[in-house]
Amino acid sequence: MKRVMITVAYDGTNYHGWQLQPNVLTIESVLNEVLSTLLQEEIKVIGASRTDTGVHALGNIAVFDTQARMPAEKISYALNQRLPQDIRIQASREVPLEFHPRRHKSKKTYEYRIWNSEFPMPIYRLYSHFTYVPLDERSMQSAANYLIGEHDFKSFCSVGTTVESTVRTIYNITVQKSGDMITIRVTGSGFLYNMVRIIAGTLIEVGKGNLTPEKMVGILKSCDRAMAGPTAPACGLTLAKYEFLEEY
Amino acid sequence: MKRVMITVAYDGTNYHGWQLQPNVLTIESVLNEVLSTLLQEEIKVIGASRTDTGVHALGNIAVFDTQARMPAEKISYALNQRLPQDIRIQASREVPLEFHPRRHKSKKTYEYRIWNSEFPMPIYRLYSHFTYVPLDERSMQSAANYLIGEHDFKSFCSVGTTVESTVRTIYNITVQKSGDMITIRVTGSGFLYNMVRIIAGTLIEVGKGNLTPEKMVGILKSCDRAMAGPTAPACGLTLAKYEFLEEY
């Protein structure tokens, strides 16, 4: 028996998110099915980040246990031959049997892309959120700076989520404009449900001039979801990077 | 009667190119149909660049004549409400009745994107060509420099193409690497059939080390398609910009 870690990239457009659900296609369901066929035993992957419907990933992480003799490093190649084109394994390696991706200390980077032009651009439509109202990316960056550090992010978490604590640490947020594309890049210890999309939705309100950057202080303090901006659409969100902070 | 110029962006993935053909979906067929319904008369667009199956555009140009009273500037908005999401009009304006986009002096910029990593990346798969062989972008740039200027590009034109002259002018080519994405950007007076894709295919051979940059001189001189590299796949190609060089 060995435990294998895979790095998984996907285009989330055609999937109902990561997590297994009856009667719909999810990244987890496809991986379980293809891995079980490949390794000829029942495989159940454990995902690091259970991304929502329509969210993309450049490098999500999953582990699974197998009795198969195939070397862990070769599994990525064999898997890619059987997976659909919109899911690609970027790497596979053996990890200790006790390694669990959601319990191991980690750092995640999400990107939220906004196409900010008069009209939508077809080749970006599935991987960015379109808004024609001109956004001021400098005031968005000023607002984002208030979120850096350890805070109670309850205002940036969907109502009804049950978690032990809503305190999280954001290491860095940058708001960068390149042509008509604005990219919000957030790195943190972990994220609450819809947290990045609510941060993006709130920064968009700041960019439009509907909120001043300084309002972020009050929004954080209120611990009230209703104070923050709307949840920005899923298609703009990509899980860019998942890093583990300790040796394993 | 007035002539209207539209700037058209599209994701070419689901189309058999620009040009009207029986029984298949093309950009031209969709524009003619939607414009005819919108303006309640038979509309036939004249395209500036008749891109191939799978090729994308950020700003192709087309003109059409109409008796409709709708102001030319408003047509873009009305059209976008009826077009599929993978075709978006970026601008519409009136031009003189004698203006013909393919006869007016112009400058076109194409981008060819190559995802150069160990594995394909799903969110880029429809808009770039994947190759895992590491490419040296500096030797690609050295090779590209030989193509700048006025040359007979017969070696970079698909066999069987009938044109008066195969002489064209390339104003600039850049090869830039950003992360694992290499972008070849070519600006020229005009391009022969498959010319940018053959240039990309040849530069990829240089990047792999199969051709030295200096070989470009002999390839150009030979006027022999067989001397150049393969035609790179359509999905990597995007018509980025179409500019007219004189007032009209």
CSV table of C-alpha atoms in Angstrom, one decimal:
chain,number,residue,atom,x,y,z
A,1,MET,CA,0.0,0.0,0.0
A,2,LYS,CA,1.2,3.5,-0.8
A,3,ARG,CA,-0.2,7.0,-0.8
A,4,VAL,CA,0.2,9.0,-3.9
A,5,MET,CA,-0.1,12.8,-4.2
A,6,ILE,CA,-1.3,14.2,-7.6
A,7,THR,CA,-1.2,17.8,-8.7
A,8,VAL,CA,-4.4,18.4,-10.7
A,9,ALA,CA,-5.1,21.2,-13.2
A,10,TYR,CA,-8.6,21.7,-14.7
A,11,ASP,CA,-10.9,23.9,-16.6
A,12,GLY,CA,-13.9,24.0,-14.3
A,13,THR,CA,-16.4,25.2,-17.0
A,14,ASN,CA,-18.0,21.8,-17.5
A,15,TYR,CA,-17.9,20.4,-14.0
A,16,HIS,CA,-20.1,20.8,-10.9
A,17,GLY,CA,-17.0,21.6,-8.9
A,18,TRP,CA,-14.6,19.2,-7.2
A,19,GLN,CA,-16.7,17.3,-4.7
A,20,LEU,CA,-18.5,14.0,-5.4
A,21,GLN,CA,-22.2,14.5,-5.9
A,22,PRO,CA,-24.9,12.1,-7.3
A,23,ASN,CA,-25.8,12.4,-11.0
A,24,VAL,CA,-23.4,15.2,-12.0
A,25,LEU,CA,-19.9,15.3,-13.3
A,26,THR,CA,-17.3,16.5,-10.8
A,27,ILE,CA,-13.5,16.5,-10.8
A,28,GLU,CA,-13.5,14.1,-7.9
A,29,SER,CA,-15.9,11.7,-9.7
A,30,VAL,CA,-13.9,11.7,-12.9
A,31,LEU,CA,-10.6,11.1,-11.0
A,32,ASN,CA,-12.1,8.3,-9.0
A,33,GLU,CA,-13.4,6.6,-12.0
A,34,VAL,CA,-10.3,6.9,-14.2
A,35,LEU,CA,-7.9,6.0,-11.4
A,36,SER,CA,-10.0,2.9,-10.5
A,37,THR,CA,-10.0,1.7,-14.1
A,38,LEU,CA,-6.3,2.4,-14.4
A,39,LEU,CA,-5.2,0.8,-11.2
A,40,GLN,CA,-7.9,-1.9,-11.2
A,41,GLU,CA,-9.0,-1.3,-7.6
A,42,GLU,CA,-11.5,1.1,-6.1
A,43,ILE,CA,-9.7,4.4,-5.6
A,44,LYS,CA,-11.1,7.3,-3.6
A,45,VAL,CA,-9.2,10.6,-3.8
A,46,ILE,CA,-9.0,13.1,-1.0
A,47,GLY,CA,-8.9,16.6,-2.4
A,48,ALA,CA,-7.0,19.5,-0.8
A,49,SER,CA,-9.3,22.3,-2.1
A,50,ARG,CA,-12.9,21.5,-2.9
A,51,THR,CA,-13.5,24.1,-5.6
A,52,ASP,CA,-17.0,25.2,-6.6
A,53,THR,CA,-18.8,24.8,-9.9
A,54,GLY,CA,-17.1,26.7,-12.7
A,55,VAL,CA,-13.9,27.4,-10.7
A,56,HIS,CA,-10.6,26.5,-12.4
A,57,ALA,CA,-7.3,25.2,-11.1
A,58,LEU,CA,-3.7,25.3,-12.2
A,59,GLY,CA,-2.6,23.1,-9.4
A,60,ASN,CA,-5.0,21.6,-6.9
A,61,ILE,CA,-3.8,18.7,-4.8
A,62,ALA,CA,-5.2,15.2,-4.1
A,63,VAL,CA,-4.0,12.0,-2.5
A,64,PHE,CA,-5.2,8.4,-2.8
A,65,ASP,CA,-4.0,5.0,-1.6
A,66,THR,CA,-3.2,2.2,-3.9
A,67,GLN,CA,-1.9,-1.4,-3.9
A,68,ALA,CA,-0.7,-1.0,-7.5
A,69,ARG,CA,2.9,-1.6,-8.4
A,70,MET,CA,3.0,1.3,-10.9
A,71,PRO,CA,5.7,3.8,-9.7
A,72,ALA,CA,4.0,6.9,-8.3
A,73,GLU,CA,5.9,9.2,-10.7
A,74,LYS,CA,4.5,7.3,-13.8
A,75,ILE,CA,0.9,7.6,-12.7
A,76,SER,CA,0.6,11.2,-14.0
A,77,TYR,CA,1.5,10.0,-17.6
A,78,ALA,CA,-0.9,7.0,-17.5
A,79,LEU,CA,-3.7,9.1,-16.0
A,80,ASN,CA,-3.4,11.8,-18.6
A,81,GLN,CA,-3.9,9.3,-21.4
A,82,ARG,CA,-7.3,8.4,-20.0
A,83,LEU,CA,-8.5,11.8,-18.6
A,84,PRO,CA,-10.6,14.3,-20.6
A,85,GLN,CA,-8.6,17.2,-22.1
A,86,ASP,CA,-10.0,19.6,-19.5
A,87,ILE,CA,-8.3,17.7,-16.6
A,88,ARG,CA,-4.6,17.2,-16.6
A,89,ILE,CA,-2.3,15.8,-14.0
A,90,GLN,CA,0.8,18.0,-13.6
A,91,ALA,CA,2.8,15.7,-11.3
A,92,SER,CA,2.5,12.6,-9.2
A,93,ARG,CA,4.7,11.4,-6.3
A,94,GLU,CA,4.6,9.1,-3.3
A,95,VAL,CA,4.0,10.7,0.1
A,96,PRO,CA,3.9,9.1,3.6
A,97,LEU,CA,0.7,7.1,4.4
A,98,GLU,CA,-0.2,9.5,7.2
A,99,PHE,CA,-0.1,12.6,4.9
A,100,HIS,CA,-3.5,14.3,4.6
A,101,PRO,CA,-3.6,17.4,2.3
A,102,ARG,CA,-6.2,19.3,4.3
A,103,ARG,CA,-4.5,18.7,7.7
A,104,HIS,CA,-1.0,19.6,6.6
A,105,LYS,CA,-0.1,23.3,7.0
A,106,SER,CA,-0.3,25.0,3.6
A,107,LYS,CA,-0.4,28.2,1.7
A,108,LYS,CA,-2.8,28.7,-1.2
A,109,THR,CA,-2.8,31.2,-4.0
A,110,TYR,CA,-6.0,32.1,-5.8
A,111,GLU,CA,-6.3,34.4,-8.8
A,112,TYR,CA,-9.5,36.3,-9.7
A,113,ARG,CA,-9.5,37.8,-13.2
A,114,ILE,CA,-11.7,40.7,-14.3
A,115,TRP,CA,-12.0,41.7,-18.0
A,116,ASN,CA,-12.7,45.4,-17.7
A,117,SER,CA,-13.5,46.7,-21.1
A,118,GLU,CA,-16.5,48.1,-23.0
A,119,PHE,CA,-17.4,44.7,-24.4
A,120,PRO,CA,-16.7,41.1,-23.4
A,121,MET,CA,-13.7,39.3,-25.1
A,122,PRO,CA,-14.8,35.8,-26.3
A,123,ILE,CA,-11.4,34.0,-25.7
A,124,TYR,CA,-11.4,35.2,-22.0
A,125,ARG,CA,-15.1,34.7,-21.3
A,126,LEU,CA,-14.7,31.3,-19.5
A,127,TYR,CA,-11.7,32.4,-17.4
A,128,SER,CA,-12.6,35.9,-16.3
A,129,HIS,CA,-15.5,38.0,-15.0
A,130,PHE,CA,-16.6,40.8,-17.4
A,131,THR,CA,-17.5,44.2,-16.1
A,132,TYR,CA,-17.7,47.3,-18.4
A,133,VAL,CA,-17.7,49.9,-15.5
A,134,PRO,CA,-14.1,51.2,-15.4
A,135,LEU,CA,-12.4,50.0,-12.3
A,136,ASP,CA,-9.6,51.9,-10.5
A,137,GLU,CA,-7.1,49.2,-9.7
A,138,ARG,CA,-5.1,51.5,-7.4
A,139,SER,CA,-8.0,52.0,-5.0
A,140,MET,CA,-8.7,48.3,-5.2
A,141,GLN,CA,-5.0,47.6,-4.2
A,142,SER,CA,-5.4,50.2,-1.3
A,143,ALA,CA,-8.5,48.4,-0.1
A,144,ALA,CA,-6.9,45.0,-0.5
A,145,ASN,CA,-4.0,46.0,1.8
A,146,TYR,CA,-6.4,46.2,4.7
A,147,LEU,CA,-7.1,42.5,4.4
A,148,ILE,CA,-3.4,41.5,4.7
A,149,GLY,CA,-2.6,39.8,8.0
A,150,GLU,CA,-4.6,37.6,10.5
A,151,HIS,CA,-8.3,38.7,10.7
A,152,ASP,CA,-11.7,37.3,11.4
A,153,PHE,CA,-13.0,37.1,7.9
A,154,LYS,CA,-16.6,36.4,8.8
A,155,SER,CA,-17.9,39.2,6.7
A,156,PHE,CA,-16.2,37.5,3.7
A,157,CYS,CA,-17.8,34.1,4.2
A,158,SER,CA,-21.1,32.9,2.8
A,159,VAL,CA,-23.9,32.9,5.5
A,160,GLY,CA,-24.7,29.4,6.8
A,161,THR,CA,-21.2,28.0,6.6
A,162,THR,CA,-20.3,26.1,9.7
A,163,VAL,CA,-16.6,26.3,10.7
A,164,GLU,CA,-14.8,26.2,14.0
A,165,SER,CA,-13.2,29.6,13.4
A,166,THR,CA,-13.5,32.3,10.8
A,167,VAL,CA,-10.1,33.6,11.5
A,168,ARG,CA,-7.6,33.3,8.6
A,169,THR,CA,-4.3,34.8,7.6
A,170,ILE,CA,-3.8,36.5,4.2
A,171,TYR,CA,-0.1,36.8,3.4
A,172,ASN,CA,-0.5,38.9,0.4
A,173,ILE,CA,-2.9,40.5,-2.1
A,174,THR,CA,-2.0,42.2,-5.3
A,175,VAL,CA,-4.2,43.9,-7.8
A,176,GLN,CA,-2.5,44.2,-11.2
A,177,LYS,CA,-3.8,45.6,-14.5
A,178,SER,CA,-2.4,44.4,-17.8
A,179,GLY,CA,-4.2,45.9,-20.8
A,180,ASP,CA,-7.9,45.5,-20.0
A,181,MET,CA,-7.4,42.5,-17.6
A,182,ILE,CA,-7.3,43.1,-13.9
A,183,THR,CA,-5.9,40.2,-11.8
A,184,ILE,CA,-6.4,40.0,-8.1
A,185,ARG,CA,-3.9,37.5,-6.6
A,186,VAL,CA,-4.5,36.4,-3.0
A,187,THR,CA,-2.2,34.2,-1.0
A,188,GLY,CA,-3.4,32.9,2.4
A,189,SER,CA,-3.2,30.1,5.0
A,190,GLY,CA,-6.7,29.0,4.1
A,191,PHE,CA,-9.9,30.4,2.8
A,192,LEU,CA,-13.5,30.3,4.0
A,193,TYR,CA,-16.4,29.3,1.8
A,194,ASN,CA,-16.6,31.8,-1.1
A,195,MET,CA,-14.1,34.1,0.6
A,196,VAL,CA,-12.0,34.9,-2.5
A,197,ARG,CA,-15.1,35.6,-4.6
A,198,ILE,CA,-16.5,37.9,-1.9
A,199,ILE,CA,-13.2,39.7,-1.6
A,200,ALA,CA,-13.2,40.1,-5.4
A,201,GLY,CA,-16.8,41.3,-5.3
A,202,THR,CA,-16.0,43.8,-2.6
A,203,LEU,CA,-12.8,45.1,-4.4
A,204,ILE,CA,-14.9,45.5,-7.6
A,205,GLU,CA,-17.2,47.8,-5.6
A,206,VAL,CA,-14.2,49.8,-4.5
A,207,GLY,CA,-12.9,49.9,-8.1
A,208,LYS,CA,-16.2,51.3,-9.2
A,209,GLY,CA,-16.1,54.0,-6.6
A,210,ASN,CA,-19.1,52.6,-4.6
A,211,LEU,CA,-16.9,52.0,-1.6
A,212,THR,CA,-13.8,53.9,-0.4
A,213,PRO,CA,-10.8,51.7,0.4
A,214,GLU,CA,-11.0,52.7,4.1
A,215,LYS,CA,-14.5,51.0,4.3
A,216,MET,CA,-12.6,47.7,4.4
A,217,VAL,CA,-11.8,48.3,8.1
A,218,GLY,CA,-15.4,48.6,9.1
A,219,ILE,CA,-16.5,45.7,6.9
A,220,LEU,CA,-13.9,43.4,8.6
A,221,LYS,CA,-14.8,44.6,12.1
A,222,SER,CA,-18.6,44.1,11.5
A,223,CYS,CA,-18.3,40.4,11.1
A,224,ASP,CA,-21.4,40.8,9.0
A,225,ARG,CA,-21.6,39.2,5.5
A,226,ALA,CA,-24.2,41.9,4.4
A,227,MET,CA,-21.5,44.6,4.8
A,228,ALA,CA,-19.2,43.2,2.1
A,229,GLY,CA,-19.8,43.3,-1.6
A,230,PRO,CA,-21.5,40.6,-3.7
A,231,THR,CA,-20.0,37.2,-4.4
A,232,ALA,CA,-18.2,37.6,-7.8
A,233,PRO,CA,-19.0,34.9,-10.4
A,234,ALA,CA,-17.1,31.6,-10.3
A,235,CYS,CA,-15.6,31.7,-13.8
A,236,GLY,CA,-13.2,34.4,-12.8
A,237,LEU,CA,-11.6,32.3,-10.1
A,238,THR,CA,-8.6,30.0,-10.4
A,239,LEU,CA,-6.8,28.1,-7.7
A,240,ALA,CA,-3.3,28.9,-8.9
A,241,LYS,CA,-1.0,27.3,-6.4
A,242,TYR,CA,-1.1,25.0,-3.4
A,243,GLU,CA,2.1,24.8,-1.3
A,244,PHE,CA,2.8,22.8,1.8
A,245,LEU,CA,4.7,24.6,4.5
A,246,GLU,CA,6.5,21.7,6.2
A,247,GLU,CA,8.4,18.7,5.1
A,248,TYR,CA,6.5,15.5,5.0
B,1,MET,CA,-27.7,53.3,-47.7
B,2,LYS,CA,-24.7,53.4,-45.5
B,3,ARG,CA,-21.6,51.2,-45.0
B,4,VAL,CA,-20.9,50.1,-41.5
B,5,MET,CA,-17.6,48.7,-40.2
B,6,ILE,CA,-17.6,46.3,-37.3
B,7,THR,CA,-14.7,45.1,-35.1
B,8,VAL,CA,-15.4,41.4,-34.4
B,9,ALA,CA,-13.8,39.3,-31.6
B,10,TYR,CA,-14.4,35.5,-31.5
B,11,ASP,CA,-13.3,32.3,-30.0
B,12,GLY,CA,-12.8,30.2,-33.1
B,13,THR,CA,-13.0,26.8,-31.3
B,14,ASN,CA,-16.5,26.0,-32.5
B,15,TYR,CA,-16.4,27.5,-36.0
B,16,HIS,CA,-15.2,26.4,-39.3
B,17,GLY,CA,-13.3,29.6,-39.7
B,18,TRP,CA,-14.6,32.9,-41.1
B,19,GLN,CA,-15.7,32.2,-44.6
B,20,LEU,CA,-19.2,31.2,-45.6
B,21,GLN,CA,-19.4,27.4,-46.5
B,22,PRO,CA,-22.4,25.2,-47.0
B,23,ASN,CA,-23.7,23.2,-44.0
B,24,VAL,CA,-21.2,24.4,-41.4
B,25,LEU,CA,-21.1,27.1,-38.8
B,26,THR,CA,-18.7,30.0,-39.7
B,27,ILE,CA,-18.3,33.5,-38.3
B,28,GLU,CA,-19.5,35.0,-41.6
B,29,SER,CA,-22.6,32.8,-41.7
B,30,VAL,CA,-23.5,33.7,-38.1
B,31,LEU,CA,-22.9,37.5,-38.7
B,32,ASN,CA,-25.0,37.5,-41.9
B,33,GLU,CA,-27.9,35.7,-40.2
B,34,VAL,CA,-27.9,37.8,-37.1
B,35,LEU,CA,-27.5,41.1,-38.9
B,36,SER,CA,-30.2,40.2,-41.4
B,37,THR,CA,-32.6,39.5,-38.6
B,38,LEU,CA,-31.7,42.6,-36.7
B,39,LEU,CA,-31.8,45.0,-39.6
B,40,GLN,CA,-34.7,43.2,-41.5
B,41,GLU,CA,-33.0,43.0,-44.8
B,42,GLU,CA,-30.4,40.7,-46.4
B,43,ILE,CA,-27.0,41.5,-45.1
B,44,LYS,CA,-23.7,40.2,-46.5
B,45,VAL,CA,-20.6,41.1,-44.6
B,46,ILE,CA,-17.2,41.5,-46.2
B,47,GLY,CA,-14.5,40.3,-43.9
B,48,ALA,CA,-11.0,41.7,-43.7
B,49,SER,CA,-9.2,38.5,-42.6
B,50,ARG,CA,-10.7,35.2,-43.5
B,51,THR,CA,-9.3,33.2,-40.5
B,52,ASP,CA,-9.1,29.4,-40.6
B,53,THR,CA,-11.0,26.8,-38.6
B,54,GLY,CA,-10.1,27.1,-34.9
B,55,VAL,CA,-8.2,30.5,-35.2
B,56,HIS,CA,-9.3,33.2,-32.8
B,57,ALA,CA,-9.6,37.0,-33.1
B,58,LEU,CA,-9.5,39.9,-30.7
B,59,GLY,CA,-10.3,42.3,-33.5
B,60,ASN,CA,-11.1,41.2,-37.0
B,61,ILE,CA,-12.9,43.7,-39.2
B,62,ALA,CA,-15.9,43.4,-41.5
B,63,VAL,CA,-18.1,45.9,-43.4
B,64,PHE,CA,-21.7,45.6,-44.7
B,65,ASP,CA,-24.2,47.9,-46.3
B,66,THR,CA,-27.6,48.6,-44.9
B,67,GLN,CA,-30.6,50.8,-45.5
B,68,ALA,CA,-31.5,50.6,-41.8
B,69,ARG,CA,-31.9,53.8,-39.8
B,70,MET,CA,-30.2,52.5,-36.7
B,71,PRO,CA,-27.2,54.7,-36.0
B,72,ALA,CA,-24.0,52.8,-36.9
B,73,GLU,CA,-22.6,53.2,-33.4
B,74,LYS,CA,-25.6,51.5,-31.8
B,75,ILE,CA,-25.4,48.4,-34.0
B,76,SER,CA,-22.6,46.8,-31.8
B,77,TYR,CA,-24.9,46.8,-28.8
B,78,ALA,CA,-27.9,45.5,-30.6
B,79,LEU,CA,-25.8,42.8,-32.3
B,80,ASN,CA,-24.2,41.6,-29.1
B,81,GLN,CA,-27.7,40.9,-27.6
B,82,ARG,CA,-28.3,38.4,-30.4
B,83,LEU,CA,-24.9,36.9,-31.1
B,84,PRO,CA,-23.6,33.8,-29.3
B,85,GLN,CA,-21.2,34.5,-26.4
B,86,ASP,CA,-18.2,33.3,-28.4
B,87,ILE,CA,-18.6,36.2,-30.9
B,88,ARG,CA,-18.6,39.8,-29.6
B,89,ILE,CA,-18.7,43.0,-31.5
B,90,GLN,CA,-16.1,45.4,-30.1
B,91,ALA,CA,-17.1,48.5,-32.1
B,92,SER,CA,-19.3,49.7,-35.0
B,93,ARG,CA,-19.1,52.9,-37.0
B,94,GLU,CA,-20.0,54.3,-40.4
B,95,VAL,CA,-17.4,54.3,-43.1
B,96,PRO,CA,-17.5,55.7,-46.7
B,97,LEU,CA,-19.4,53.6,-49.2
B,98,GLU,CA,-16.3,52.9,-51.2
B,99,PHE,CA,-14.3,51.6,-48.2
B,100,HIS,CA,-13.3,47.9,-48.7
B,101,PRO,CA,-11.3,46.4,-45.8
B,102,ARG,CA,-9.1,44.1,-48.0
B,103,ARG,CA,-8.2,46.9,-50.5
B,104,HIS,CA,-7.4,49.5,-47.9
B,105,LYS,CA,-3.7,49.6,-46.8
B,106,SER,CA,-3.5,47.9,-43.4
B,107,LYS,CA,-1.2,46.4,-40.8
B,108,LYS,CA,-2.2,43.2,-39.0
B,109,THR,CA,-0.8,41.7,-35.8
B,110,TYR,CA,-1.1,38.0,-35.1
B,111,GLU,CA,-0.2,36.2,-31.9
B,112,TYR,CA,0.9,32.6,-31.7
B,113,ARG,CA,0.9,31.2,-28.2
B,114,ILE,CA,2.8,28.1,-27.1
B,115,TRP,CA,2.3,26.4,-23.8
B,116,ASN,CA,5.8,25.0,-23.1
B,117,SER,CA,5.6,22.8,-20.0
B,118,GLU,CA,5.9,19.2,-19.1
B,119,PHE,CA,2.0,18.8,-19.3
B,120,PRO,CA,-0.8,20.6,-21.0
B,121,MET,CA,-2.7,23.2,-18.9
B,122,PRO,CA,-6.5,22.8,-19.3
B,123,ILE,CA,-7.4,26.5,-19.2
B,124,TYR,CA,-5.0,27.4,-22.0
B,125,ARG,CA,-5.7,24.3,-24.2
B,126,LEU,CA,-8.1,26.0,-26.6
B,127,TYR,CA,-5.9,29.1,-27.0
B,128,SER,CA,-2.4,27.8,-27.3
B,129,HIS,CA,-0.3,25.0,-28.8
B,130,PHE,CA,1.2,22.6,-26.3
B,131,THR,CA,4.7,21.3,-26.7
B,132,TYR,CA,6.7,19.7,-23.9
B,133,VAL,CA,10.1,19.8,-25.6
B,134,PRO,CA,11.8,22.8,-23.9
B,135,LEU,CA,12.1,25.7,-26.3
B,136,ASP,CA,14.9,28.3,-26.3
B,137,GLU,CA,13.0,31.5,-26.9
B,138,ARG,CA,16.2,33.5,-27.4
B,139,SER,CA,17.2,31.5,-30.5
B,140,MET,CA,13.6,31.7,-31.7
B,141,GLN,CA,13.9,35.5,-31.5
B,142,SER,CA,17.3,35.4,-33.3
B,143,ALA,CA,15.7,33.3,-36.1
B,144,ALA,CA,12.6,35.6,-36.2
B,145,ASN,CA,14.8,38.7,-36.8
B,146,TYR,CA,15.8,37.3,-40.2
B,147,LEU,CA,12.1,37.5,-41.3
B,148,ILE,CA,11.7,41.2,-40.6
B,149,GLY,CA,11.5,43.4,-43.7
B,150,GLU,CA,10.2,42.9,-47.2
B,151,HIS,CA,10.8,39.3,-48.4
B,152,ASP,CA,9.4,36.7,-50.8
B,153,PHE,CA,7.7,34.5,-48.2
B,154,LYS,CA,6.9,31.6,-50.6
B,155,SER,CA,8.6,29.1,-48.3
B,156,PHE,CA,6.1,30.2,-45.6
B,157,CYS,CA,3.0,29.7,-47.7
B,158,SER,CA,0.9,26.6,-48.1
B,159,VAL,CA,1.5,24.8,-51.4
B,160,GLY,CA,-1.3,25.3,-53.9
B,161,THR,CA,-2.2,28.9,-52.9
B,162,THR,CA,-2.7,31.1,-55.9
B,163,VAL,CA,-1.7,34.7,-55.3
B,164,GLU,CA,-0.2,37.4,-57.6
B,165,SER,CA,2.8,37.9,-55.4
B,166,THR,CA,4.3,36.1,-52.4
B,167,VAL,CA,6.2,39.2,-51.4
B,168,ARG,CA,5.1,40.6,-48.0
B,169,THR,CA,6.6,42.9,-45.4
B,170,ILE,CA,7.0,42.0,-41.8
B,171,TYR,CA,7.4,45.1,-39.6
B,172,ASN,CA,8.2,43.3,-36.4
B,173,ILE,CA,8.3,39.9,-34.7
B,174,THR,CA,8.8,39.3,-31.0
B,175,VAL,CA,9.2,36.1,-29.1
B,176,GLN,CA,8.4,36.5,-25.4
B,177,LYS,CA,8.3,34.1,-22.6
B,178,SER,CA,6.1,34.6,-19.5
B,179,GLY,CA,6.2,31.7,-17.1
B,180,ASP,CA,5.6,28.6,-19.3
B,181,MET,CA,3.8,30.6,-22.1
B,182,ILE,CA,5.8,31.7,-25.2
B,183,THR,CA,4.1,34.2,-27.4
B,184,ILE,CA,5.2,35.0,-30.9
B,185,ARG,CA,3.8,38.4,-32.0
B,186,VAL,CA,4.1,39.2,-35.7
B,187,THR,CA,3.1,42.5,-37.3
B,188,GLY,CA,3.0,42.8,-41.1
B,189,SER,CA,1.5,44.4,-44.2
B,190,GLY,CA,-0.3,41.2,-45.0
B,191,PHE,CA,0.1,37.4,-44.7
B,192,LEU,CA,0.0,34.5,-47.1
B,193,TYR,CA,-2.2,31.5,-46.5
B,194,ASN,CA,-1.0,29.7,-43.3
B,195,MET,CA,2.1,32.1,-43.2
B,196,VAL,CA,2.0,32.8,-39.4
B,197,ARG,CA,1.4,29.2,-38.6
B,198,ILE,CA,4.3,28.1,-40.8
B,199,ILE,CA,6.5,30.8,-39.2
B,200,ALA,CA,5.5,29.5,-35.8
B,201,GLY,CA,6.1,25.9,-36.8
B,202,THR,CA,9.6,26.9,-38.1
B,203,LEU,CA,10.5,28.9,-35.0
B,204,ILE,CA,9.4,26.0,-32.8
B,205,GLU,CA,12.0,23.8,-34.7
B,206,VAL,CA,14.6,26.5,-34.0
B,207,GLY,CA,13.5,26.6,-30.3
B,208,LYS,CA,13.9,22.8,-30.1
B,209,GLY,CA,17.4,23.0,-31.5
B,210,ASN,CA,16.5,21.2,-34.8
B,211,LEU,CA,17.4,24.3,-36.8
B,212,THR,CA,19.9,27.0,-36.2
B,213,PRO,CA,18.6,30.6,-36.4
B,214,GLU,CA,20.9,31.2,-39.4
B,215,LYS,CA,19.0,28.6,-41.4
B,216,MET,CA,16.2,31.1,-41.8
B,217,VAL,CA,18.2,32.9,-44.5
B,218,GLY,CA,18.4,29.8,-46.7
B,219,ILE,CA,14.7,28.9,-46.0
B,220,LEU,CA,13.6,32.3,-47.2
B,221,LYS,CA,15.9,32.2,-50.3
B,222,SER,CA,14.8,28.7,-51.4
B,223,CYS,CA,11.2,29.8,-52.0
B,224,ASP,CA,10.4,26.2,-51.2
B,225,ARG,CA,7.7,25.3,-48.6
B,226,ALA,CA,9.4,22.0,-47.9
B,227,MET,CA,12.4,23.8,-46.4
B,228,ALA,CA,10.4,25.5,-43.6
B,229,GLY,CA,9.0,23.8,-40.5
B,230,PRO,CA,5.5,22.2,-40.1
B,231,THR,CA,2.3,24.3,-40.0
B,232,ALA,CA,1.7,24.8,-36.3
B,233,PRO,CA,-1.9,24.0,-35.1
B,234,ALA,CA,-4.7,26.6,-35.5
B,235,CYS,CA,-5.7,26.9,-31.9
B,236,GLY,CA,-2.5,28.7,-31.0
B,237,LEU,CA,-3.2,31.5,-33.4
B,238,THR,CA,-5.1,34.7,-32.7
B,239,LEU,CA,-5.6,37.7,-35.0
B,240,ALA,CA,-4.8,40.4,-32.3
B,241,LYS,CA,-5.1,43.7,-34.2
B,242,TYR,CA,-6.1,45.0,-37.6
B,243,GLU,CA,-5.1,48.6,-38.3
B,244,PHE,CA,-5.7,50.8,-41.4
B,245,LEU,CA,-2.8,52.9,-42.4
B,246,GLU,CA,-4.6,55.8,-44.1
B,247,GLU,CA,-7.5,58.0,-43.4
B,248,TYR,CA,-10.8,56.9,-44.9
